[in-house]
């Protein structure tokens, strides 16, 4: 369970080789949604991981490179001699063709991007149940020009005669387009056909059933006397990780919750009630609000604010961790996407992903062994595990809240004079959205403090106060987002309550910007 190792996991399932695809995580998620375990590996480690994992099938992802570039990502072709079905997607297909006697060339007509119509000629196995003229999503600059011996064509598109190919003898299949993206009609059917129909993978992956395995793994790692210290943020990941570790080692887990003065109303109390009163965990709450707000004084640059919050958090946490002198282990709620991203950041194939910005990132010089029971799980799976562990829905299904907290929703300098009304307005937004059951369609719903004075009338007097901005968005993964409109009576009630119950705002506005080009947060 440390960053150097591959995540432990069951044997069987699907091994996905990441050639640098934007969509690699999506493939892994789609496979897991079918109830089949999947794991992503980089090309250089693929054969090693294969031997360790003994997968039932292999998927070779797409990638931005050309197979004939001299340093193009490549894996040991021995992967094709393991007797398991292989599905090559885009670059994966091209690599497979090149290594089975076929030829790949630059697409003469130029690159093919976006929607294309697929003509299905052979709707057996891989394409069973797919429509005759479905739309698929292409994104490639090279193409297979000649198939190797044993391959046949199952479907074509206008510029691409080898859009879907197969060598049924060896159970090798190839798609020149991306079945994992939502724009590809029947893409999910094709993946299902490959994973369940062709490869006949076992459908025994259920993250909710992992509790015993995870608890046992933590016990084994930490031993009979080891102690773990860990930061609780009140978010889903650290909460689920803490409850699992607590199940494994009880009072030998020491949790630290840092109140940075940038929390939402009721957050600290909620954490105390759940973890200390309900789970009876050893929880230390450090009130460091003055320290955070002191360091933030006079700072209005968004990036500088983020850095300060991150740095002060690390300082405060480090002081606390040092007080747990016996703790040789550090608990963290690291998820699988973080693992994939950090592997990519250290030379793996996936080149396009930003480094994730969690304030939970802790100093290496703490010299502790990491305990990360969620490092092979996606967010949805962590939620399922949390539910199985009995965590309340208000926590498991809660909306994301950024590490720097209200600092990035309080534009300009962060002061208590701005934080108090922001907190009040945010509480009202949450209450009204949740009371009306509208949170299920929203990714995030919150208030932003915009320090722009405008005139209002309160009682008989003119006031000159700031703007409360409502941000209500839907999203799948925060990479893109759309603004959402609530029913007018709910919006009216939110606005009335903010203007009447909270001091400091003369106006409530609604942000109707999608991401991109806007971002979800205002800073
Ligand atoms: P943006 O504003 O970039 O946000 O559209 C995308 C998602 O990330 C969250 N977010 C953060 N989370 N630390 C975090 O842990 C941060 O510094 C941070 N900034 C943004 C944001 O709430 C949204 O869900």
PDB file of C-alpha atoms and ligand atoms in Angstrom, residues 306 354 356-360 400-405 408-409 443-444 446 471 477-479 481 515 518-523, ligand 1:
ATOM      1  CA  UNK A 306      -4.471  28.183  -2.327  1.00  0.00           C
ATOM      2  CA  UNK A 354      -3.025  17.675 -14.523  1.00  0.00           C
ATOM      3  CA  UNK A 356      -4.309  16.720  -8.608  1.00  0.00           C
ATOM      4  CA  UNK A 357      -4.571  19.503  -6.110  1.00  0.00           C
ATOM      5  CA  UNK A 358      -5.492  18.052  -2.795  1.00  0.00           C
ATOM      6  CA  UNK A 359      -4.437  19.905   0.321  1.00  0.00           C
ATOM      7  CA  UNK A 360      -4.192  16.456   1.893  1.00  0.00           C
ATOM      8  CA  UNK A 400     -17.387  17.989  -3.491  1.00  0.00           C
ATOM      9  CA  UNK A 401     -15.888  20.779  -1.410  1.00  0.00           C
ATOM     10  CA  UNK A 402     -12.482  22.165  -2.412  1.00  0.00           C
ATOM     11  CA  UNK A 403      -9.489  21.695  -0.119  1.00  0.00           C
ATOM     12  CA  UNK A 404      -8.923  25.471   0.237  1.00  0.00           C
ATOM     13  CA  UNK A 405     -12.538  25.690   1.385  1.00  0.00           C
ATOM     14  CA  UNK A 408     -11.727  30.220  -3.044  1.00  0.00           C
ATOM     15  CA  UNK A 409     -15.368  31.266  -2.758  1.00  0.00           C
ATOM     16  CA  UNK A 443     -22.895  18.149  -8.903  1.00  0.00           C
ATOM     17  CA  UNK A 444     -22.353  21.219  -6.721  1.00  0.00           C
ATOM     18  CA  UNK A 446     -23.055  26.818  -3.335  1.00  0.00           C
ATOM     19  CA  UNK A 471     -23.428  28.566  -8.454  1.00  0.00           C
ATOM     20  CA  UNK A 477     -16.596  14.379 -13.389  1.00  0.00           C
ATOM     21  CA  UNK A 478     -15.934  18.132 -12.901  1.00  0.00           C
ATOM     22  CA  UNK A 479     -13.945  18.247 -16.151  1.00  0.00           C
ATOM     23  CA  UNK A 481     -20.032  21.275 -16.202  1.00  0.00           C
ATOM     24  CA  UNK A 515     -17.348  24.944 -17.917  1.00  0.00           C
ATOM     25  CA  UNK A 518     -15.775  29.180 -16.932  1.00  0.00           C
ATOM     26  CA  UNK A 519     -14.627  26.950 -14.073  1.00  0.00           C
ATOM     27  CA  UNK A 520     -16.905  25.635 -11.344  1.00  0.00           C
ATOM     28  CA  UNK A 521     -15.234  27.591  -8.550  1.00  0.00           C
ATOM     29  CA  UNK A 522     -14.779  31.330  -8.942  1.00  0.00           C
ATOM     30  CA  UNK A 523     -11.108  31.317  -7.972  1.00  0.00           C
TER      31      UNK A 523
HETATM   32  P1  LIG B   1     -12.894  23.998 -11.135  1.00  0.00           P
HETATM   33  O1  LIG B   1     -13.143  25.245 -10.359  1.00  0.00           O
HETATM   34  O2  LIG B   1     -11.466  23.842 -11.575  1.00  0.00           O
HETATM   35  O3  LIG B   1     -13.148  22.797 -10.112  1.00  0.00           O
HETATM   36  O4  LIG B   1     -13.871  23.814 -12.265  1.00  0.00           O
HETATM   37  C1  LIG B   1     -13.278  21.450 -10.473  1.00  0.00           C
HETATM   38  C2  LIG B   1     -13.605  20.656  -9.226  1.00  0.00           C
HETATM   39  O5  LIG B   1     -12.494  20.643  -8.311  1.00  0.00           O
HETATM   40  C3  LIG B   1     -12.845  21.250  -7.093  1.00  0.00           C
HETATM   41  N1  LIG B   1     -11.691  22.074  -6.707  1.00  0.00           N
HETATM   42  C4  LIG B   1     -10.768  21.716  -5.816  1.00  0.00           C
HETATM   43  N2  LIG B   1     -10.657  20.629  -5.030  1.00  0.00           N
HETATM   44  N3  LIG B   1      -8.673  21.478  -4.077  1.00  0.00           N
HETATM   45  C5  LIG B   1      -9.616  20.505  -4.163  1.00  0.00           C
HETATM   46  O6  LIG B   1      -9.509  19.524  -3.422  1.00  0.00           O
HETATM   47  C6  LIG B   1      -8.702  22.600  -4.847  1.00  0.00           C
HETATM   48  O7  LIG B   1      -7.839  23.456  -4.753  1.00  0.00           O
HETATM   49  C7  LIG B   1      -9.814  22.721  -5.751  1.00  0.00           C
HETATM   50  N4  LIG B   1     -10.172  23.663  -6.645  1.00  0.00           N
HETATM   51  C8  LIG B   1     -11.331  23.246  -7.222  1.00  0.00           C
HETATM   52  C9  LIG B   1     -14.109  22.047  -7.368  1.00  0.00           C
HETATM   53  O8  LIG B   1     -14.911  22.211  -6.215  1.00  0.00           O
HETATM   54  C10 LIG B   1     -14.773  21.222  -8.442  1.00  0.00           C
HETATM   55  O9  LIG B   1     -15.503  20.133  -7.889  1.00  0.00           O
END
